[in-house]
PDB file of N, CA and C in Angstrom:
ATOM      1  N   MET A  19      98.615  59.712 125.234  1.00 47.00           N
ATOM      2  CA  MET A  19      99.882  59.802 125.934  1.00 47.00           C
ATOM      3  C   MET A  19     100.314  61.265 125.974  1.00 47.00           C
ATOM      4  N   LYS A  20     100.899  61.661 127.076  1.00 48.00           N
ATOM      5  CA  LYS A  20     101.365  63.028 127.238  1.00 48.00           C
ATOM      6  C   LYS A  20     102.657  63.257 126.472  1.00 48.00           C
ATOM      7  N   SER A  21     102.933  64.513 126.169  1.00 46.00           N
ATOM      8  CA  SER A  21     104.178  64.863 125.497  1.00 46.00           C
ATOM      9  C   SER A  21     105.357  64.672 126.440  1.00 46.00           C
ATOM     10  N   THR A  22     106.462  64.172 125.918  1.00 46.00           N
ATOM     11  CA  THR A  22     107.648  63.981 126.747  1.00 46.00           C
ATOM     12  C   THR A  22     108.736  64.993 126.415  1.00 46.00           C
ATOM     13  N   SER A  23     108.379  66.088 125.752  1.00 48.00           N
ATOM     14  CA  SER A  23     109.393  67.071 125.386  1.00 48.00           C
ATOM     15  C   SER A  23     109.687  68.052 126.512  1.00 48.00           C
ATOM     16  N   LYS A  24     108.817  68.121 127.513  1.00 57.00           N
ATOM     17  CA  LYS A  24     109.036  69.056 128.619  1.00 57.00           C
ATOM     18  C   LYS A  24     110.006  68.454 129.643  1.00 57.00           C
ATOM     19  N   LYS A  25     110.543  69.299 130.503  1.00 77.00           N
ATOM     20  CA  LYS A  25     111.490  68.832 131.523  1.00 77.00           C
ATOM     21  C   LYS A  25     110.784  68.302 132.760  1.00 77.00           C
ATOM     22  N   ALA A  26     109.515  68.639 132.948  1.00 89.00           N
ATOM     23  CA  ALA A  26     108.776  68.175 134.120  1.00 89.00           C
ATOM     24  C   ALA A  26     108.475  66.689 133.990  1.00 89.00           C
ATOM     25  N   ILE A  27     108.563  65.999 135.096  1.00 95.00           N
ATOM     26  CA  ILE A  27     108.210  64.590 135.172  1.00 95.00           C
ATOM     27  C   ILE A  27     106.961  64.520 136.048  1.00 95.00           C
ATOM     28  N   SER A  28     105.926  63.848 135.565  1.00 96.00           N
ATOM     29  CA  SER A  28     104.683  63.764 136.323  1.00 96.00           C
ATOM     30  C   SER A  28     104.910  63.070 137.657  1.00 96.00           C
ATOM     31  N   PRO A  29     104.320  63.610 138.729  1.00 95.00           N
ATOM     32  CA  PRO A  29     104.489  63.024 140.061  1.00 95.00           C
ATOM     33  C   PRO A  29     103.557  61.840 140.270  1.00 95.00           C
ATOM     34  N   GLY A  30     103.704  61.229 141.434  1.00 94.00           N
ATOM     35  CA  GLY A  30     102.764  60.198 141.849  1.00 94.00           C
ATOM     36  C   GLY A  30     101.542  60.860 142.459  1.00 94.00           C
ATOM     37  N   ALA A  31     100.625  60.052 142.945  1.00 93.00           N
ATOM     38  CA  ALA A  31      99.406  60.580 143.549  1.00 93.00           C
ATOM     39  C   ALA A  31      99.716  61.342 144.836  1.00 93.00           C
ATOM     40  N   VAL A  32     100.730  60.918 145.550  1.00 94.00           N
ATOM     41  CA  VAL A  32     101.092  61.534 146.823  1.00 94.00           C
ATOM     42  C   VAL A  32     102.516  62.078 146.798  1.00 94.00           C
ATOM     43  N   HIS A  33     103.417  61.348 146.176  1.00 94.00           N
ATOM     44  CA  HIS A  33     104.841  61.672 146.220  1.00 94.00           C
ATOM     45  C   HIS A  33     105.324  62.362 144.947  1.00 94.00           C
ATOM     46  N   THR A  34     106.314  63.223 145.128  1.00 94.00           N
ATOM     47  CA  THR A  34     107.011  63.787 143.976  1.00 94.00           C
ATOM     48  C   THR A  34     108.111  62.808 143.575  1.00 94.00           C
ATOM     49  N   VAL A  35     108.608  62.964 142.384  1.00 97.00           N
ATOM     50  CA  VAL A  35     109.649  62.068 141.878  1.00 97.00           C
ATOM     51  C   VAL A  35     110.982  62.478 142.503  1.00 97.00           C
ATOM     52  N   PRO A  36     111.674  61.550 143.176  1.00 97.00           N
ATOM     53  CA  PRO A  36     112.975  61.891 143.755  1.00 97.00           C
ATOM     54  C   PRO A  36     113.985  62.232 142.654  1.00 97.00           C
ATOM     55  N   ALA A  37     114.956  63.042 143.013  1.00 96.00           N
ATOM     56  CA  ALA A  37     115.917  63.565 142.040  1.00 96.00           C
ATOM     57  C   ALA A  37     116.640  62.469 141.264  1.00 96.00           C
ATOM     58  N   ASP A  38     117.039  61.391 141.929  1.00 97.00           N
ATOM     59  CA  ASP A  38     117.785  60.337 141.226  1.00 97.00           C
ATOM     60  C   ASP A  38     116.908  59.589 140.222  1.00 97.00           C
ATOM     61  N   LEU A  39     115.661  59.358 140.561  1.00 97.00           N
ATOM     62  CA  LEU A  39     114.740  58.718 139.614  1.00 97.00           C
ATOM     63  C   LEU A  39     114.402  59.677 138.478  1.00 97.00           C
ATOM     64  N   ARG A  40     114.207  60.943 138.813  1.00 97.00           N
ATOM     65  CA  ARG A  40     113.917  61.963 137.796  1.00 97.00           C
ATOM     66  C   ARG A  40     115.047  62.029 136.766  1.00 97.00           C
ATOM     67  N   LYS A  41     116.283  62.010 137.259  1.00 96.00           N
ATOM     68  CA  LYS A  41     117.447  62.075 136.373  1.00 96.00           C
ATOM     69  C   LYS A  41     117.467  60.886 135.412  1.00 96.00           C
ATOM     70  N   MET A  42     117.173  59.689 135.927  1.00 97.00           N
ATOM     71  CA  MET A  42     117.181  58.496 135.082  1.00 97.00           C
ATOM     72  C   MET A  42     116.058  58.570 134.046  1.00 97.00           C
ATOM     73  N   LEU A  43     114.890  59.050 134.435  1.00 97.00           N
ATOM     74  CA  LEU A  43     113.779  59.162 133.485  1.00 97.00           C
ATOM     75  C   LEU A  43     114.067  60.201 132.406  1.00 97.00           C
ATOM     76  N   LEU A  44     114.749  61.266 132.765  1.00 97.00           N
ATOM     77  CA  LEU A  44     115.126  62.269 131.768  1.00 97.00           C
ATOM     78  C   LEU A  44     116.172  61.715 130.804  1.00 97.00           C
ATOM     79  N   PHE A  45     117.014  60.828 131.291  1.00 96.00           N
ATOM     80  CA  PHE A  45     118.077  60.236 130.491  1.00 96.00           C
ATOM     81  C   PHE A  45     117.543  59.164 129.529  1.00 96.00           C
ATOM     82  N   ASP A  46     116.410  58.535 129.885  1.00 97.00           N
ATOM     83  CA  ASP A  46     115.878  57.410 129.120  1.00 97.00           C
ATOM     84  C   ASP A  46     114.496  57.764 128.560  1.00 97.00           C
ATOM     85  N   PRO A  47     114.431  58.294 127.328  1.00 97.00           N
ATOM     86  CA  PRO A  47     113.151  58.739 126.764  1.00 97.00           C
ATOM     87  C   PRO A  47     112.088  57.635 126.670  1.00 97.00           C
ATOM     88  N   ALA A  48     112.483  56.412 126.417  1.00 97.00           N
ATOM     89  CA  ALA A  48     111.506  55.318 126.314  1.00 97.00           C
ATOM     90  C   ALA A  48     110.866  55.035 127.671  1.00 97.00           C
ATOM     91  N   ALA A  49     111.675  55.000 128.720  1.00 97.00           N
ATOM     92  CA  ALA A  49     111.138  54.784 130.072  1.00 97.00           C
ATOM     93  C   ALA A  49     110.275  55.975 130.488  1.00 97.00           C
ATOM     94  N   ARG A  50     110.705  57.168 130.123  1.00 97.00           N
ATOM     95  CA  ARG A  50     109.941  58.364 130.469  1.00 97.00           C
ATOM     96  C   ARG A  50     108.574  58.362 129.786  1.00 97.00           C
ATOM     97  N   ALA A  51     108.507  57.946 128.554  1.00 97.00           N
ATOM     98  CA  ALA A  51     107.231  57.875 127.843  1.00 97.00           C
ATOM     99  C   ALA A  51     106.287  56.901 128.546  1.00 97.00           C
ATOM    100  N   LYS A  52     106.810  55.764 128.976  1.00 97.00           N
ATOM    101  CA  LYS A  52     105.993  54.790 129.716  1.00 97.00           C
ATOM    102  C   LYS A  52     105.558  55.358 131.059  1.00 97.00           C
ATOM    103  N   TRP A  53     106.464  56.090 131.726  1.00 98.00           N
ATOM    104  CA  TRP A  53     106.156  56.726 133.006  1.00 98.00           C
ATOM    105  C   TRP A  53     104.973  57.686 132.849  1.00 98.00           C
ATOM    106  N   GLU A  54     105.007  58.465 131.809  1.00 97.00           N
ATOM    107  CA  GLU A  54     103.944  59.450 131.579  1.00 97.00           C
ATOM    108  C   GLU A  54     102.631  58.781 131.181  1.00 97.00           C
ATOM    109  N   ASP A  55     102.683  57.528 130.746  1.00 97.00           N
ATOM    110  CA  ASP A  55     101.488  56.820 130.296  1.00 97.00           C
ATOM    111  C   ASP A  55     100.782  56.056 131.416  1.00 97.00           C
ATOM    112  N   ILE A  56     101.403  55.927 132.586  1.00 97.00           N
ATOM    113  CA  ILE A  56     100.761  55.208 133.687  1.00 97.00           C
ATOM    114  C   ILE A  56     100.030  56.189 134.599  1.00 97.00           C
ATOM    115  N   THR A  57      99.171  55.672 135.443  1.00 95.00           N
ATOM    116  CA  THR A  57      98.364  56.520 136.327  1.00 95.00           C
ATOM    117  C   THR A  57      99.206  57.101 137.461  1.00 95.00           C
ATOM    118  N   PRO A  58      98.733  58.180 138.081  1.00 96.00           N
ATOM    119  CA  PRO A  58      99.443  58.721 139.239  1.00 96.00           C
ATOM    120  C   PRO A  58      99.588  57.699 140.369  1.00 96.00           C
ATOM    121  N   LEU A  59      98.595  56.826 140.557  1.00 94.00           N
ATOM    122  CA  LEU A  59      98.718  55.789 141.590  1.00 94.00           C
ATOM    123  C   LEU A  59      99.813  54.791 141.249  1.00 94.00           C
ATOM    124  N   ALA A  60      99.930  54.440 139.984  1.00 95.00           N
ATOM    125  CA  ALA A  60     100.995  53.518 139.566  1.00 95.00           C
ATOM    126  C   ALA A  60     102.363  54.194 139.737  1.00 95.00           C
ATOM    127  N   ARG A  61     102.459  55.478 139.353  1.00 96.00           N
ATOM    128  CA  ARG A  61     103.725  56.198 139.556  1.00 96.00           C
ATOM    129  C   ARG A  61     104.072  56.245 141.037  1.00 96.00           C
ATOM    130  N   ASN A  62     103.055  56.449 141.870  1.00 95.00           N
ATOM    131  CA  ASN A  62     103.277  56.500 143.308  1.00 95.00           C
ATOM    132  C   ASN A  62     103.842  55.170 143.817  1.00 95.00           C
ATOM    133  N   ALA A  63     103.330  54.055 143.304  1.00 94.00           N
ATOM    134  CA  ALA A  63     103.843  52.739 143.713  1.00 94.00           C
ATOM    135  C   ALA A  63     105.313  52.593 143.353  1.00 94.00           C
ATOM    136  N   TRP A  64     105.694  53.026 142.139  1.00 96.00           N
ATOM    137  CA  TRP A  64     107.111  52.971 141.742  1.00 96.00           C
ATOM    138  C   TRP A  64     107.961  53.854 142.648  1.00 96.00           C
ATOM    139  N   ILE A  65     107.491  55.079 142.923  1.00 96.00           N
ATOM    140  CA  ILE A  65     108.250  55.999 143.779  1.00 96.00           C
ATOM    141  C   ILE A  65     108.437  55.388 145.161  1.00 96.00           C
ATOM    142  N   CYS A  66     107.366  54.864 145.745  1.00 94.00           N
ATOM    143  CA  CYS A  66     107.462  54.248 147.074  1.00 94.00           C
ATOM    144  C   CYS A  66     108.421  53.068 147.061  1.00 94.00           C
ATOM    145  N   TRP A  67     108.397  52.293 145.989  1.00 93.00           N
ATOM    146  CA  TRP A  67     109.282  51.139 145.875  1.00 93.00           C
ATOM    147  C   TRP A  67     110.739  51.591 145.853  1.00 93.00           C
ATOM    148  N   VAL A  68     111.023  52.711 145.202  1.00 95.00           N
ATOM    149  CA  VAL A  68     112.395  53.239 145.130  1.00 95.00           C
ATOM    150  C   VAL A  68     112.823  53.810 146.479  1.00 95.00           C
ATOM    151  N   ILE A  69     111.975  54.576 147.121  1.00 95.00           N
ATOM    152  CA  ILE A  69     112.389  55.270 148.352  1.00 95.00           C
ATOM    153  C   ILE A  69     112.298  54.392 149.598  1.00 95.00           C
ATOM    154  N   SER A  70     111.735  53.198 149.476  1.00 92.00           N
ATOM    155  CA  SER A  70     111.564  52.344 150.651  1.00 92.00           C
ATOM    156  C   SER A  70     112.834  51.602 151.065  1.00 92.00           C
ATOM    157  N   VAL A  71     113.831  51.563 150.204  1.00 92.00           N
ATOM    158  CA  VAL A  71     115.057  50.825 150.530  1.00 92.00           C
ATOM    159  C   VAL A  71     116.029  51.714 151.292  1.00 92.00           C
ATOM    160  N   LYS A  72     116.939  51.078 152.016  1.00 93.00           N
ATOM    161  CA  LYS A  72     117.864  51.831 152.866  1.00 93.00           C
ATOM    162  C   LYS A  72     119.259  51.998 152.258  1.00 93.00           C
ATOM    163  N   ARG A  73     119.729  50.991 151.567  1.00 96.00           N
ATOM    164  CA  ARG A  73     121.098  51.041 151.043  1.00 96.00           C
ATOM    165  C   ARG A  73     121.137  51.749 149.696  1.00 96.00           C
ATOM    166  N   PRO A  74     122.119  52.637 149.503  1.00 96.00           N
ATOM    167  CA  PRO A  74     122.245  53.341 148.222  1.00 96.00           C
ATOM    168  C   PRO A  74     122.389  52.398 147.026  1.00 96.00           C
ATOM    169  N   GLU A  75     123.086  51.269 147.226  1.00 96.00           N
ATOM    170  CA  GLU A  75     123.276  50.325 146.133  1.00 96.00           C
ATOM    171  C   GLU A  75     121.935  49.716 145.717  1.00 96.00           C
ATOM    172  N   THR A  76     121.111  49.401 146.708  1.00 95.00           N
ATOM    173  CA  THR A  76     119.794  48.822 146.420  1.00 95.00           C
ATOM    174  C   THR A  76     118.902  49.852 145.743  1.00 95.00           C
ATOM    175  N   ARG A  77     118.973  51.080 146.197  1.00 96.00           N
ATOM    176  CA  ARG A  77     118.165  52.139 145.587  1.00 96.00           C
ATOM    177  C   ARG A  77     118.545  52.315 144.116  1.00 96.00           C
ATOM    178  N   LYS A  78     119.838  52.293 143.832  1.00 96.00           N
ATOM    179  CA  LYS A  78     120.296  52.411 142.441  1.00 96.00           C
ATOM    180  C   LYS A  78     119.751  51.254 141.600  1.00 96.00           C
ATOM    181  N   GLN A  79     119.773  50.047 142.153  1.00 95.00           N
ATOM    182  CA  GLN A  79     119.231  48.889 141.443  1.00 95.00           C
ATOM    183  C   GLN A  79     117.732  49.053 141.192  1.00 95.00           C
ATOM    184  N   HIS A  80     117.018  49.574 142.182  1.00 95.00           N
ATOM    185  CA  HIS A  80     115.580  49.782 142.020  1.00 95.00           C
ATOM    186  C   HIS A  80     115.300  50.804 140.920  1.00 95.00           C
ATOM    187  N   ILE A  81     116.065  51.863 140.882  1.00 96.00           N
ATOM    188  CA  ILE A  81     115.858  52.886 139.851  1.00 96.00           C
ATOM    189  C   ILE A  81     116.120  52.296 138.464  1.00 96.00           C
ATOM    190  N   GLU A  82     117.168  51.520 138.336  1.00 96.00           N
ATOM    191  CA  GLU A  82     117.460  50.879 137.049  1.00 96.00           C
ATOM    192  C   GLU A  82     116.328  49.926 136.660  1.00 96.00           C
ATOM    193  N   ARG A  83     115.795  49.193 137.648  1.00 94.00           N
ATOM    194  CA  ARG A  83     114.689  48.270 137.372  1.00 94.00           C
ATOM    195  C   ARG A  83     113.418  49.011 136.988  1.00 94.00           C
ATOM    196  N   VAL A  84     113.177  50.185 137.585  1.00 96.00           N
ATOM    197  CA  VAL A  84     112.000  50.968 137.201  1.00 96.00           C
ATOM    198  C   VAL A  84     112.027  51.202 135.697  1.00 96.00           C
ATOM    199  N   CYS A  85     113.139  51.689 135.204  1.00 96.00           N
ATOM    200  CA  CYS A  85     113.254  51.992 133.776  1.00 96.00           C
ATOM    201  C   CYS A  85     113.128  50.730 132.926  1.00 96.00           C
ATOM    202  N   THR A  86     113.819  49.684 133.297  1.00 96.00           N
ATOM    203  CA  THR A  86     113.772  48.433 132.543  1.00 96.00           C
ATOM    204  C   THR A  86     112.364  47.849 132.526  1.00 96.00           C
ATOM    205  N   GLU A  87     111.749  47.782 133.690  1.00 95.00           N
ATOM    206  CA  GLU A  87     110.445  47.136 133.785  1.00 95.00           C
ATOM    207  C   GLU A  87     109.339  47.972 133.153  1.00 95.00           C
ATOM    208  N   LEU A  88     109.438  49.291 133.217  1.00 97.00           N
ATOM    209  CA  LEU A  88     108.475  50.130 132.508  1.00 97.00           C
ATOM    210  C   LEU A  88     108.541  49.849 131.010  1.00 97.00           C
ATOM    211  N   LYS A  89     109.760  49.790 130.485  1.00 96.00           N
ATOM    212  CA  LYS A  89     109.934  49.531 129.047  1.00 96.00           C
ATOM    213  C   LYS A  89     109.470  48.131 128.654  1.00 96.00           C
ATOM    214  N   GLU A  90     109.465  47.201 129.603  1.00 95.00           N
ATOM    215  CA  GLU A  90     108.978  45.842 129.344  1.00 95.00           C
ATOM    216  C   GLU A  90     107.457  45.759 129.462  1.00 95.00           C
ATOM    217  N   GLY A  91     106.823  46.862 129.854  1.00 94.00           N
ATOM    218  CA  GLY A  91     105.368  46.890 129.921  1.00 94.00           C
ATOM    219  C   GLY A  91     104.763  46.783 131.311  1.00 94.00           C
ATOM    220  N   MET A  92     105.602  46.672 132.330  1.00 93.00           N
ATOM    221  CA  MET A  92     105.069  46.610 133.691  1.00 93.00           C
ATOM    222  C   MET A  92     104.551  47.988 134.091  1.00 93.00           C
ATOM    223  N   ARG A  93     103.380  48.027 134.672  1.00 93.00           N
ATOM    224  CA  ARG A  93     102.774  49.295 135.054  1.00 93.00           C
ATOM    225  C   ARG A  93     102.949  49.587 136.546  1.00 93.00           C
ATOM    226  N   ARG A  94     103.275  48.576 137.337  1.00 91.00           N
ATOM    227  CA  ARG A  94     103.510  48.724 138.776  1.00 91.00           C
ATOM    228  C   ARG A  94     104.624  47.749 139.185  1.00 91.00           C
ATOM    229  N   PRO A  95     105.309  48.049 140.286  1.00 88.00           N
ATOM    230  CA  PRO A  95     106.344  47.110 140.741  1.00 88.00           C
ATOM    231  C   PRO A  95     105.705  45.799 141.189  1.00 88.00           C
ATOM    232  N   CYS A  96     106.345  44.704 140.852  1.00 76.00           N
ATOM    233  CA  CYS A  96     105.763  43.393 141.137  1.00 76.00           C
ATOM    234  C   CYS A  96     105.870  43.003 142.601  1.00 76.00           C
ATOM    235  N   CYS A  97     106.811  43.556 143.302  1.00 66.00           N
ATOM    236  CA  CYS A  97     107.089  43.055 144.650  1.00 66.00           C
ATOM    237  C   CYS A  97     106.773  44.080 145.741  1.00 66.00           C
ATOM    238  N   TRP A  98     105.941  45.040 145.454  1.00 56.00           N
ATOM    239  CA  TRP A  98     105.546  46.006 146.478  1.00 56.00           C
ATOM    240  C   TRP A  98     104.570  45.306 147.409  1.00 56.00           C
ATOM    241  N   PRO A  99     104.759  45.367 148.744  1.00 58.00           N
ATOM    242  CA  PRO A  99     103.994  44.539 149.693  1.00 58.00           C
ATOM    243  C   PRO A  99     102.473  44.614 149.551  1.00 58.00           C
ATOM    244  N   TRP A 100     101.909  45.774 149.356  1.00 52.00           N
ATOM    245  CA  TRP A 100     100.445  45.864 149.325  1.00 52.00           C
ATOM    246  C   TRP A 100      99.859  45.234 148.067  1.00 52.00           C
ATOM    247  N   LEU A 101     100.662  45.028 147.025  1.00 50.00           N
ATOM    248  CA  LEU A 101     100.138  44.403 145.819  1.00 50.00           C
ATOM    249  C   LEU A 101      99.801  42.935 146.038  1.00 50.00           C
ATOM    250  N   SER A 102     100.479  42.294 146.986  1.00 47.00           N
ATOM    251  CA  SER A 102     100.226  40.882 147.233  1.00 47.00           C
ATOM    252  C   SER A 102      99.372  40.669 148.489  1.00 47.00           C
ATOM    253  N   SER A 103      98.890  41.748 149.066  1.00 46.00           N
ATOM    254  CA  SER A 103      98.092  41.653 150.286  1.00 46.00           C
ATOM    255  C   SER A 103      96.740  41.011 150.003  1.00 46.00           C
ATOM    256  N   PRO A 104      96.270  40.123 150.900  1.00 48.00           N
ATOM    257  CA  PRO A 104      94.948  39.540 150.708  1.00 48.00           C
ATOM    258  C   PRO A 104      93.820  40.567 150.871  1.00 48.00           C
ATOM    259  N   LEU A 105      94.137  41.715 151.441  1.00 45.00           N
ATOM    260  CA  LEU A 105      93.135  42.767 151.626  1.00 45.00           C
ATOM    261  C   LEU A 105      92.920  43.585 150.379  1.00 45.00           C
ATOM    262  N   ARG A 106      93.769  43.423 149.394  1.00 43.00           N
ATOM    263  CA  ARG A 106      93.690  44.214 148.166  1.00 43.00           C
ATOM    264  C   ARG A 106      92.509  43.864 147.355  1.00 43.00           C
TER     265      ARG A 106
END
């Protein structure tokens, strides 16, 4: 596992961490440790799941769920469309 003492938050495979998600991960050391322990592709799935919503209220809920679900052991969002695709 990577050190979580630095201020940098590891990005996804394609996307950087949006400021609101970054702030929450910096605020929650347990969620941040889990974030640093998952793959860049898994981080990318979480980032896409957060930025894919349109309403600010929904985005806030998604960010809170990222932290909660990471701490519960989830490595990727459960409801991201491509995860349930038959082509996967």
